[in-house]
Short mmCIF file of C-alpha atoms in Angstrom, two decimals:
data_model
loop_
_atom_site.label_atom_id
_atom_site.label_comp_id
_atom_site.label_asym_id
_atom_site.label_seq_id
_atom_site.Cartn_x
_atom_site.Cartn_y
_atom_site.Cartn_z
CA MET A 795 82.83 128.39 108.77
CA GLY A 796 80.53 126.65 111.44
CA THR A 797 78.48 123.65 111.78
CA TYR A 798 74.89 125.19 111.02
CA PHE A 799 76.26 128.99 110.02
CA ASN A 800 77.92 128.92 106.91
CA PRO A 801 78.97 125.67 106.75
CA SER A 802 82.27 124.11 104.96
CA ASN A 803 81.38 121.97 101.56
CA GLU A 804 83.16 118.63 103.03
CA GLY A 805 79.75 117.35 102.87
CA PHE A 806 79.40 117.48 99.63
CA ARG A 807 82.78 117.47 98.63
CA LYS A 808 82.63 113.91 99.83
CA SER A 809 79.79 112.88 97.50
CA ALA A 810 80.93 114.79 94.55
CA LYS A 811 84.45 112.10 95.01
CA ASP A 812 82.59 108.82 95.13
CA GLU A 813 83.36 106.46 93.03
CA ILE A 814 79.81 106.61 92.04
CA TYR A 815 78.71 110.22 91.20
CA ILE A 816 75.95 111.52 89.23
CA ASP A 817 76.04 115.17 88.76
CA LYS A 818 72.84 116.85 89.64
CA SER A 819 73.73 120.47 89.61
CA GLY A 820 71.36 121.90 87.19
CA LEU A 821 69.12 122.09 90.10
CA LEU A 822 71.22 124.64 91.31
CA ASN A 823 70.05 126.80 87.83
CA ILE A 824 66.42 126.32 89.73
CA LEU A 825 67.09 127.56 92.71
CA ASN A 826 69.16 130.49 91.06
CA ARG A 827 66.52 131.67 89.57
CA ARG A 828 64.67 131.86 92.98
CA LEU A 829 66.83 133.67 95.32
CA GLY A 830 65.06 137.27 95.81
CA ALA A 831 62.27 136.66 94.43
CA GLU A 832 58.38 136.48 95.27
CA LYS A 833 58.46 132.49 95.10
CA ASN A 834 61.68 132.35 96.80
CA CYS A 835 60.39 129.49 99.56
CA ILE A 836 60.70 125.40 98.22
CA ALA A 837 59.67 122.30 100.07
CA VAL A 838 60.42 118.90 98.61
CA SER A 839 59.29 116.13 99.87
CA HIS A 840 60.52 112.38 98.58
CA ALA A 841 60.99 109.64 100.30
CA ARG A 842 63.98 108.47 101.99
CA ARG A 843 66.85 107.34 99.89
CA PHE A 844 65.66 109.30 97.46
CA GLY A 845 69.08 112.04 97.50
CA LYS A 846 67.14 114.91 99.42
CA SER A 847 70.19 115.05 101.78
CA GLN A 848 72.91 115.00 98.95
CA ALA A 849 71.18 118.07 97.47
CA ALA A 850 70.63 119.86 100.74
CA ARG A 851 74.88 119.26 101.25
CA MET A 852 75.49 120.43 97.52
CA ILE A 853 73.02 124.11 98.05
CA ASP A 854 75.49 124.31 101.21
CA ALA A 855 78.34 123.94 99.34
CA TYR A 856 77.58 126.01 96.63
CA TYR A 857 75.63 129.43 98.24
CA SER A 858 77.68 129.25 101.85
CA LYS A 859 80.20 132.06 102.25
CA GLY A 860 82.27 129.57 104.78
CA CYS A 861 83.74 127.89 102.10
CA ASP A 862 85.53 128.05 98.65
CA SER A 863 83.70 125.93 95.64
CA LYS A 864 85.06 127.06 92.50
CA GLU A 865 87.01 123.50 92.25
CA LEU A 866 84.58 121.83 93.52
CA PHE A 867 82.03 122.72 91.05
CA SER A 868 84.23 122.82 88.48
CA GLY A 869 83.29 120.71 85.31
CA LEU A 870 79.55 119.68 86.55
CA LYS A 871 76.96 121.26 84.88
CA ILE A 872 76.49 124.85 87.02
CA SER A 873 79.69 125.62 85.78
CA GLU A 874 78.05 126.05 82.39
CA SER A 875 75.87 129.10 83.38
CA PRO A 876 76.45 132.15 83.14
CA ASP A 877 75.33 133.15 86.36
CA PHE A 878 77.70 129.82 88.10
CA GLU A 879 79.97 132.86 89.65
CA LYS A 880 77.63 135.20 90.91
CA HIS A 881 75.76 133.11 93.49
CA LEU A 882 79.18 131.12 94.22
CA ASN A 883 79.55 131.41 98.19
CA LYS A 884 77.77 134.64 98.09
CA TYR A 885 75.03 134.03 101.09
CA ASN A 886 75.05 133.67 104.76
CA VAL A 887 74.07 129.67 104.55
CA ILE A 888 72.19 128.15 107.51
CA HIS A 889 71.87 124.52 107.37
CA LEU A 890 69.74 122.57 110.12
CA ASP A 891 69.41 118.55 110.04
CA ILE A 892 66.01 118.74 112.62
CA SER A 893 66.17 115.29 112.99
CA SER A 894 69.62 115.41 114.35
CA PHE A 895 67.58 117.69 117.30
CA THR A 896 64.36 115.78 117.75
CA ASP A 897 66.58 112.56 118.47
CA GLU A 898 68.00 114.47 121.76
CA TYR A 899 65.20 117.02 122.77
CA THR A 900 61.72 117.14 123.28
CA GLU A 901 60.80 119.98 125.56
CA THR A 902 63.27 122.19 125.20
CA LEU A 903 63.76 121.19 120.97
CA VAL A 904 63.18 124.83 119.39
CA LYS A 905 66.27 126.23 122.62
CA GLU A 906 68.13 124.18 121.56
CA ILE A 907 68.29 124.76 117.82
CA LYS A 908 68.07 128.54 118.32
CA LYS A 909 71.12 127.96 121.16
CA HIS A 910 72.95 126.62 118.64
CA VAL A 911 72.59 128.57 115.90
CA PHE A 912 72.92 131.48 117.66
CA ASP A 913 76.13 130.97 119.79
CA GLU A 914 78.41 130.59 115.91
CA PHE A 915 76.22 133.81 115.18
CA ARG A 916 77.88 135.39 118.16
CA GLU A 917 81.44 133.49 117.79
CA LYS A 918 81.30 136.10 114.16
CA PHE A 919 79.10 138.88 115.68
CA PRO A 920 79.62 139.50 119.28
CA ASP A 921 77.82 142.62 119.80
CA ILE A 922 74.53 141.44 118.27
CA ASN A 923 71.56 141.91 121.12
CA PHE A 924 70.05 138.23 121.02
CA ASP A 925 67.41 139.25 123.72
CA CYS A 926 65.07 139.96 120.76
CA THR A 927 62.78 137.83 117.95
CA THR A 928 64.30 135.15 116.29
CA ALA A 929 63.33 137.33 113.00
CA SER A 930 65.46 140.18 114.32
CA VAL A 931 68.44 137.89 115.43
CA PHE A 932 68.86 137.53 111.88
CA ASN A 933 68.32 140.80 111.02
CA GLN A 934 70.72 142.21 113.08
CA VAL A 935 73.64 139.46 111.01
CA TYR A 936 72.04 140.17 108.07
CA GLU A 937 72.65 143.44 108.33
CA LYS A 938 76.28 143.52 110.25
CA SER A 939 77.63 140.72 107.92
CA ALA A 940 77.66 143.84 104.70
CA GLU A 941 80.33 143.35 102.20
CA ILE A 942 81.50 146.84 100.45
CA VAL A 943 80.12 146.59 96.55
CA ASN A 944 80.95 148.98 94.16
CA GLY A 945 81.25 151.50 96.65
CA LYS A 946 78.41 150.59 98.86
CA GLU A 947 77.78 148.51 101.89
CA ILE A 948 75.24 145.89 100.91
CA PRO A 949 74.11 143.32 103.53
CA VAL A 950 74.41 139.72 103.15
CA PRO A 951 71.12 137.62 102.60
CA PHE A 952 70.41 134.10 103.78
CA VAL A 953 69.59 131.02 102.23
CA ILE A 954 67.90 128.60 104.83
CA ILE A 955 67.86 125.02 104.45
CA ILE A 956 65.98 122.65 106.46
CA ASP A 957 66.55 119.15 106.45
CA GLU A 958 63.50 117.22 107.57
CA TRP A 959 61.32 119.96 108.22
CA ASP A 960 58.60 117.56 109.49
CA CYS A 961 59.70 115.38 111.56
CA VAL A 962 58.32 117.69 114.55
CA VAL A 963 55.45 117.54 112.88
CA ARG A 964 55.20 113.56 112.39
CA ASP A 965 57.14 112.78 115.56
CA PHE A 966 54.85 115.16 117.92
CA SER A 967 51.90 115.12 116.73
CA ASP A 968 50.38 114.04 120.05
CA ARG A 969 52.38 117.23 121.57
CA PRO A 970 50.65 120.61 119.87
CA GLU A 971 52.34 122.75 121.97
CA ILE A 972 55.65 121.25 120.39
CA VAL A 973 54.83 121.70 116.80
CA HIS A 974 53.62 125.15 117.59
CA GLU A 975 56.49 126.43 118.94
CA TYR A 976 58.64 125.27 116.32
CA ILE A 977 56.42 126.30 113.58
CA GLN A 978 55.94 129.96 115.08
CA PHE A 979 59.94 129.16 114.60
CA LEU A 980 59.58 128.62 110.96
CA HIS A 981 57.52 131.81 110.95
CA SER A 982 60.80 133.64 112.15
CA VAL A 983 62.77 132.77 109.07
CA PHE A 984 60.23 131.98 106.80
CA LYS A 985 57.70 134.49 106.47
CA SER A 986 58.03 137.10 108.94
CA GLU A 987 58.04 140.82 108.05
CA GLU A 988 62.07 140.72 108.75
CA SER A 989 62.32 138.13 106.61
CA GLN A 990 61.45 139.62 104.05
CA LYS A 991 64.89 141.63 104.10
CA PHE A 992 67.38 138.62 105.10
CA LEU A 993 65.84 135.70 103.08
CA ALA A 994 67.21 135.20 99.47
CA LEU A 995 65.96 131.35 99.66
CA GLY A 996 64.43 129.31 101.56
CA TYR A 997 64.23 125.49 101.30
CA ILE A 998 63.04 122.59 102.82
CA THR A 999 63.16 118.76 103.07
CA GLY A 1000 60.98 116.25 104.32
CA ILE A 1001 58.92 113.66 103.55
CA LEU A 1002 55.51 114.66 103.65
CA PRO A 1003 53.81 117.20 101.52
CA VAL A 1004 53.09 120.38 104.33
CA LYS A 1005 50.68 119.85 106.53
CA LYS A 1006 47.73 122.84 106.66
CA ILE A 1007 48.19 122.81 110.83
CA LYS A 1008 44.74 124.21 112.09
CA LYS A 1009 45.51 128.12 112.52
CA GLU A 1010 48.81 128.26 111.21
CA SER A 1011 49.96 129.99 108.45
CA ALA A 1012 54.15 129.70 108.74
CA LEU A 1013 54.38 127.08 105.63
CA ASN A 1014 51.91 128.50 103.56
CA ASN A 1015 54.16 130.47 101.48
CA PHE A 1016 55.85 127.21 100.16
CA ARG A 1017 55.59 126.26 96.44
CA GLU A 1018 55.91 122.12 97.25
CA TYR A 1019 57.33 119.22 94.84
CA THR A 1020 56.27 115.99 95.53
CA MET A 1021 56.19 112.13 94.81
CA VAL A 1022 53.09 113.30 93.37
CA ASP A 1023 54.42 116.05 91.01
CA SER A 1024 58.20 117.66 91.11
CA LYS A 1025 57.85 119.08 88.66
CA GLU A 1026 61.17 120.73 87.06
CA PHE A 1027 63.03 118.87 90.38
CA THR A 1028 61.96 115.41 88.77
CA PRO A 1029 64.96 114.53 87.36
CA TYR A 1030 67.19 116.03 90.55
CA PHE A 1031 65.91 113.62 92.98
CA GLY A 1032 66.56 110.06 91.87
CA PHE A 1033 68.47 108.42 88.87
CA THR A 1034 66.94 108.71 84.92
CA GLU A 1035 66.64 106.04 82.99
CA LYS A 1036 69.74 107.37 81.09
CA GLU A 1037 71.57 108.13 84.03
CA THR A 1038 71.52 104.19 85.23
CA GLU A 1039 71.78 102.52 81.69
CA GLU A 1040 74.84 104.75 81.81
CA LEU A 1041 76.04 103.02 85.08
CA CYS A 1042 74.66 99.61 83.93
CA LYS A 1043 77.33 100.09 80.89
CA LYS A 1044 80.17 101.26 83.88
CA TYR A 1045 80.06 98.47 86.39
CA ASP A 1046 78.85 95.46 83.89
CA MET A 1047 75.12 94.84 85.27
CA ASN A 1048 72.69 93.99 82.81
CA PHE A 1049 70.37 97.38 82.05
CA ASP A 1050 66.63 95.16 81.86
CA SER A 1051 66.99 93.39 85.34
CA VAL A 1052 68.62 97.26 86.65
CA LYS A 1053 64.97 98.05 85.35
CA ALA A 1054 62.95 95.15 86.89
CA TRP A 1055 64.81 95.65 90.45
CA TYR A 1056 64.75 99.61 90.71
CA ASN A 1057 62.59 101.63 88.31
CA GLY A 1058 58.85 101.99 88.32
CA TYR A 1059 58.27 105.79 89.82
CA LEU A 1060 56.73 107.96 87.17
CA ILE A 1061 57.09 111.22 88.53
CA SER A 1062 55.67 114.19 86.45
CA GLY A 1063 56.10 111.49 83.13
CA GLN A 1064 59.40 111.26 83.94
CA ASN A 1065 60.54 107.04 84.77
CA MET A 1066 63.20 107.67 87.99
CA TYR A 1067 64.90 105.23 89.70
CA ASN A 1068 65.34 104.18 93.71
CA PRO A 1069 69.03 106.34 93.33
CA ASN A 1070 70.02 104.51 96.59
CA SER A 1071 69.53 100.93 94.92
CA VAL A 1072 71.04 101.61 92.12
CA TYR A 1073 73.66 103.08 93.97
CA GLN A 1074 74.11 100.06 96.49
CA ALA A 1075 73.23 98.02 93.41
CA MET A 1076 76.45 98.87 91.55
CA VAL A 1077 78.64 98.67 94.49
CA ASP A 1078 77.69 95.21 95.57
CA HIS A 1079 77.38 94.04 91.99
CA SER A 1080 74.61 92.43 93.26
CA LEU A 1081 70.56 92.85 92.51
CA GLU A 1082 69.09 92.95 96.46
CA SER A 1083 66.16 94.45 98.02
CA TYR A 1084 67.86 97.32 99.90
CA TRP A 1085 64.82 98.46 101.11
CA LYS A 1086 65.60 95.77 104.05
CA ASN A 1087 67.34 98.25 105.74
CA THR A 1088 64.72 100.60 106.78
CA SER A 1089 61.30 99.92 108.32
CA ALA A 1090 59.56 99.24 105.83
CA PHE A 1091 58.09 95.95 106.89
CA ASP A 1092 56.09 98.05 109.95
CA THR A 1093 55.59 100.71 108.03
CA ILE A 1094 53.86 98.79 104.98
CA ASN A 1095 51.65 96.70 107.65
CA THR A 1096 50.78 99.86 109.40
CA TYR A 1097 48.44 100.70 106.61
CA ILE A 1098 47.45 97.76 104.06
CA THR A 1099 46.00 95.79 107.51
CA MET A 1100 43.46 99.47 107.99
CA ASP A 1101 40.35 98.22 107.77
CA PHE A 1102 39.00 99.68 105.02
CA ASP A 1103 36.40 98.68 102.52
CA GLY A 1104 38.29 97.78 99.58
CA LEU A 1105 42.28 98.16 100.36
CA LYS A 1106 42.44 94.48 100.86
CA ASP A 1107 41.55 93.85 97.24
CA ASP A 1108 43.23 96.86 96.02
CA VAL A 1109 46.79 95.36 97.70
CA ILE A 1110 46.21 91.86 96.26
CA THR A 1111 45.84 93.95 92.61
CA MET A 1112 48.58 95.83 92.69
CA LEU A 1113 50.74 92.36 93.94
CA ASN A 1114 49.53 90.57 90.89
CA GLY A 1115 50.96 93.20 88.99
CA GLY A 1116 47.82 95.60 88.75
CA LYS A 1117 47.27 99.11 89.11
CA VAL A 1118 43.99 100.79 91.14
CA ARG A 1119 42.58 104.24 91.04
CA VAL A 1120 43.09 106.75 93.80
CA ASP A 1121 42.47 110.33 95.22
CA VAL A 1122 45.17 111.13 96.67
CA ASN A 1123 43.32 115.06 97.05
CA THR A 1124 42.32 113.62 100.49
CA PHE A 1125 45.07 113.14 102.26
CA LYS A 1126 45.92 115.31 104.89
CA ASN A 1127 49.44 115.24 104.65
CA ASP A 1128 49.54 113.57 107.98
CA LEU A 1129 50.75 109.71 108.75
CA SER A 1130 48.72 109.96 111.63
CA VAL A 1131 45.44 110.53 110.47
CA ILE A 1132 44.04 108.32 107.75
CA ASN A 1133 39.96 107.95 107.15
CA SER A 1134 39.60 106.05 104.11
CA LYS A 1135 41.55 103.70 101.39
CA ASP A 1136 42.75 106.28 99.51
CA ASP A 1137 44.89 108.00 102.18
CA ALA A 1138 45.91 105.03 103.24
CA LEU A 1139 47.38 104.53 99.54
CA THR A 1140 48.52 107.56 99.57
CA ALA A 1141 50.67 107.38 102.45
CA LEU A 1142 52.27 104.17 101.08
CA ILE A 1143 53.13 106.91 97.63
CA HIS A 1144 54.52 109.59 99.48
CA LEU A 1145 56.40 106.78 101.50
CA GLY A 1146 57.99 105.08 98.36
CA TYR A 1147 56.56 102.14 98.58
CA LEU A 1148 53.96 102.91 95.35
CA GLY A 1149 54.50 104.18 92.36
CA TYR A 1150 51.75 106.66 91.30
CA ASN A 1151 50.30 108.02 87.28
CA SER A 1152 48.97 111.42 87.95
CA GLU A 1153 47.69 111.56 84.68
CA ARG A 1154 45.34 108.27 84.90
CA LYS A 1155 45.46 109.23 88.91
CA PHE A 1156 46.23 105.22 89.73
CA ALA A 1157 48.94 103.42 91.91
CA TYR A 1158 50.76 100.26 91.64
CA ILE A 1159 53.64 98.37 93.02
CA PRO A 1160 56.97 99.80 90.55
CA ASN A 1161 59.21 97.44 91.15
CA TYR A 1162 60.25 93.54 92.28
CA GLU A 1163 62.82 95.55 95.34
CA VAL A 1164 59.59 97.55 96.71
CA ALA A 1165 57.49 94.03 95.54
CA THR A 1166 59.92 92.20 98.15
CA ALA A 1167 59.52 95.01 100.72
CA PHE A 1168 55.50 93.86 100.22
CA GLN A 1169 56.63 90.46 100.70
CA SER A 1170 58.19 90.91 103.80
CA ALA A 1171 55.43 92.93 105.48
CA LEU A 1172 52.85 90.15 104.97
CA ALA A 1173 55.22 87.67 106.25
CA THR A 1174 55.33 89.60 109.51
CA GLY A 1175 51.73 90.33 109.35
CA ASN A 1176 47.97 89.30 109.93
CA TRP A 1177 47.67 88.49 106.16
CA ASN A 1178 48.92 84.87 107.27
CA GLU A 1179 47.32 82.56 104.34
CA ILE A 1180 48.70 85.20 101.63
CA ALA A 1181 51.76 84.87 103.18
CA LYS A 1182 52.24 81.44 103.29
CA THR A 1183 51.24 80.88 99.40
CA ILE A 1184 54.04 84.00 98.72
CA SER A 1185 56.58 81.98 100.98
CA ARG A 1186 55.99 78.79 98.47
CA CYS A 1187 56.50 81.05 94.78
CA ASP A 1188 60.40 80.05 94.79
CA GLU A 1189 59.38 76.35 94.98
CA LEU A 1190 57.15 76.48 92.56
CA LEU A 1191 59.42 78.06 90.35
CA TRP A 1192 62.47 75.47 90.47
CA ALA A 1193 59.97 72.76 90.52
CA THR A 1194 58.44 73.80 86.92
CA ILE A 1195 62.03 74.61 85.68
CA ASP A 1196 62.36 70.93 87.13
CA ARG A 1197 59.77 69.90 85.61
CA GLU A 1198 57.88 68.47 88.82
CA GLU A 1199 54.57 68.43 87.63
CA SER A 1200 52.72 66.71 90.23
CA ARG A 1201 54.43 69.19 92.90
CA VAL A 1202 53.31 71.75 90.17
CA ALA A 1203 50.08 71.35 89.71
CA GLU A 1204 49.97 71.19 94.35
CA LEU A 1205 51.44 74.48 94.60
CA ILE A 1206 48.99 76.46 92.33
CA GLU A 1207 46.11 74.36 93.65
CA LEU A 1208 47.24 75.79 97.06
CA SER A 1209 47.31 79.33 95.49
CA HIS A 1210 44.14 79.03 93.92
CA GLU A 1211 42.21 78.37 97.11
CA THR A 1212 43.62 81.21 99.25
CA TYR A 1213 43.00 83.95 96.16
CA THR A 1214 39.62 82.48 95.72
CA SER A 1215 38.65 83.25 99.50
CA VAL A 1216 40.25 86.47 99.48
CA LEU A 1217 39.28 88.18 96.23
CA LYS A 1218 36.07 86.08 95.84
CA TYR A 1219 36.28 87.35 92.08
CA ASN A 1220 34.90 85.14 89.34
CA ASP A 1221 36.54 81.44 89.07
CA GLU A 1222 38.86 82.82 85.55
CA ASN A 1223 39.63 86.04 86.99
CA SER A 1224 41.16 84.09 90.24
CA LEU A 1225 42.76 81.22 88.34
CA SER A 1226 44.65 83.95 86.56
CA CYS A 1227 45.37 85.66 89.83
CA ALA A 1228 46.21 82.71 91.39
CA ILE A 1229 48.69 81.98 88.74
CA THR A 1230 50.78 85.47 88.79
CA MET A 1231 50.88 85.64 92.57
CA ALA A 1232 52.32 81.79 92.62
CA TYR A 1233 54.97 82.79 90.00
CA PHE A 1234 55.41 86.12 92.76
CA THR A 1235 58.87 85.62 92.36
CA ALA A 1236 59.40 85.27 88.90
CA PRO A 1237 60.36 88.34 87.69
CA ALA A 1238 63.71 88.13 90.12
CA TYR A 1239 65.50 86.06 86.41
CA TYR A 1240 62.06 86.90 84.11
CA THR A 1241 60.37 89.35 82.41
CA VAL A 1242 56.77 88.12 82.61
CA ILE A 1243 54.41 88.96 79.76
CA ARG A 1244 50.48 88.50 80.49
CA GLU A 1245 47.75 88.22 79.00
CA LEU A 1246 45.00 88.20 80.96
CA PRO A 1247 41.75 86.64 80.49
CA SER A 1248 39.45 87.35 77.52
CA GLY A 1249 36.75 84.89 76.79
CA LYS A 1250 36.30 81.77 78.85
CA GLY A 1251 38.75 79.71 80.15
CA PHE A 1252 42.57 81.08 79.49
CA ALA A 1253 45.30 82.85 80.26
CA ASP A 1254 48.62 83.06 79.35
CA ILE A 1255 52.18 83.88 80.88
CA ALA A 1256 55.59 83.68 78.81
CA PHE A 1257 58.28 83.95 80.85
CA ILE A 1258 61.34 84.73 79.46
CA PRO A 1259 64.77 85.06 81.31
CA ARG A 1260 67.29 87.76 81.21
CA ALA A 1261 70.86 87.76 80.29
CA ASP A 1262 71.98 87.78 83.46
CA SER A 1263 69.58 85.06 84.59
CA ALA A 1264 71.49 82.02 81.90
CA GLY A 1265 70.72 78.76 81.73
CA LYS A 1266 67.09 79.02 83.43
CA PRO A 1267 64.80 77.92 80.88
CA ALA A 1268 62.43 80.46 78.88
CA MET A 1269 58.71 79.56 79.38
CA ILE A 1270 55.02 79.63 78.77
CA ILE A 1271 51.98 78.58 80.96
CA GLU A 1272 48.50 77.94 79.58
CA LEU A 1273 45.10 77.25 81.39
CA LYS A 1274 42.41 75.66 81.06
CA TRP A 1275 39.17 75.56 82.35
CA ASP A 1276 37.67 72.01 82.57
CA ARG A 1277 39.42 70.78 80.06
CA SER A 1278 42.87 69.19 79.76
CA ALA A 1279 47.03 70.30 80.77
CA ASP A 1280 47.22 68.28 77.56
CA SER A 1281 44.56 70.87 75.36
CA ALA A 1282 46.77 73.47 77.08
CA ILE A 1283 50.38 72.24 75.68
CA LYS A 1284 48.33 71.87 72.05
CA GLN A 1285 46.84 75.20 72.48
CA ILE A 1286 50.65 76.59 72.55
CA LYS A 1287 52.06 75.21 70.05
CA GLU A 1288 49.28 75.79 68.02
CA ASN A 1289 48.64 79.61 67.84
CA ARG A 1290 50.80 80.86 71.27
CA TYR A 1291 54.28 79.20 71.11
CA ALA A 1292 56.24 81.08 67.83
CA GLY A 1293 54.22 84.47 68.52
CA LYS A 1294 55.72 85.01 72.28
CA LEU A 1295 59.16 83.72 71.78
CA ASN A 1296 60.31 83.78 68.32
CA GLY A 1297 63.92 84.03 67.30
CA TYR A 1298 64.44 82.77 71.43
CA GLY A 1299 67.44 80.05 70.85
CA ASN A 1300 67.71 78.36 74.60
CA GLU A 1301 65.08 75.96 75.82
CA ILE A 1302 61.85 76.48 76.31
CA LEU A 1303 59.58 74.65 78.80
CA LEU A 1304 55.87 74.69 77.92
CA VAL A 1305 53.29 74.52 80.85
CA GLY A 1306 49.81 73.36 80.40
CA ILE A 1307 47.53 73.56 83.63
CA ASN A 1308 44.08 73.03 83.77
CA TYR A 1309 41.90 73.26 86.74
CA ASP A 1310 38.61 71.09 86.84
CA LYS A 1311 35.73 73.44 88.54
CA ASP A 1312 33.80 70.21 89.99
CA SER A 1313 36.76 68.57 91.70
CA LYS A 1314 38.60 71.55 92.07
CA LYS A 1315 42.12 70.13 91.36
CA HIS A 1316 44.35 71.56 88.71
CA GLU A 1317 46.24 68.78 86.86
CA CYS A 1318 50.12 69.89 85.06
CA VAL A 1319 51.97 69.14 81.98
CA ILE A 1320 55.13 70.37 81.09
CA GLU A 1321 56.78 69.69 77.88
CA SER A 1322 60.57 70.91 76.84
CA VAL A 1323 61.69 72.39 73.26
CA ASN A 1324 64.14 73.85 71.86
CA GLY A 1325 63.78 77.15 71.17
CA ILE A 1326 63.54 78.49 67.93
#
């Protein structure tokens, strides 16, 4: 066994033996069908921390001749396949994490990649001629590793796995000569004439879809699976709703809260959860924003502060819980080439900071965890007024719970001023937006049910505390326009209160807010009633 050539199964063994392990070995059934087929090159492009590297280690363990993994996979879904043992540990495997090379090498990047791999070839096959093309070296290993099967000498083909393949294209966009040399290396192992013989399966992972580089065709034979559409690969990258629900039962976590924090990625029609965040929440038994350990702040700010017409409005619409249409087809799969609002939003989709509905073609902020990443990004960027307003959200929530009517009115007034000046919507819409944004942090504790304005002068918001938010009251907020806060309370009692919280038995706060458009002042009245 080696580090790059026919690696051991230790990486996957650690994952499979983890206290929290979700069996994703069904992925291998898909890959087995691609072995030796005409379309045997696969590119999986997903956001960071969506399980790409763990899947790559699993593929190592299953195919690599450098280990015996029968016991390791026993009991996993792949072991139920009739082809399980047919492909188990039967291939020459190359596994490269390109990011480990880009961290150390620049000018000699490709030379060092080949050196590390060829040194391991040399240990096993010292008589190979290395003074030839990369593809020829691989082909010699293919032939010299032949095994006797039913009296015939059968060469052993390669499964080649390249993790973080796109970091060279991303990191060296200003050094086309390095990118070109790297692409030529990929051409040798995935698309050369020799590779048609020695390559059983090509599998690469990255953050972005494959960039179509001018005059380069090394990767145009790859079938792509992305955050926009990953088809049959979807359930193997991220946690499904069923998997997450079972983990919540096992670790005594409130499923509705975990769903609000980490769900929301609608990929190929399936609801997927951020697997790293769910894992950490179960281990810590705590709902937190685990994006804080990534480069989320800088990344988000890079794209939401670009000077494209309508971009700022769209971002605020999504922060407000809305959806915006995005044309993802204009994106050049290059983070350094952003030519429009759609490109900026598409980049955020591929990076995992926005969800995307491919059927209806709209983007949205997928969950509360990502919303808090946006909140932190705004605080470090140039959206100063909006950042200040969002920073007051916790104070507003507690002021409402504590029935501090004058402070609630004051904070909502500040929010209304901020979003009216930014969005320049008509009065009814800006007030609705201001209220929703003013309670930006409420989804951490509440299920929020909203009714956007229908007709002039009102918008309802209901806050239902989740089971793990015991002690917090439910709340109904009713808006009035040039009337009175008391009339808003009256309307809640007469028309809307029973329908929204029927059966809720704890304290309910009725919050009436009125806006006087002449004085631009807000009035708030809060009443507490028993649940029904």
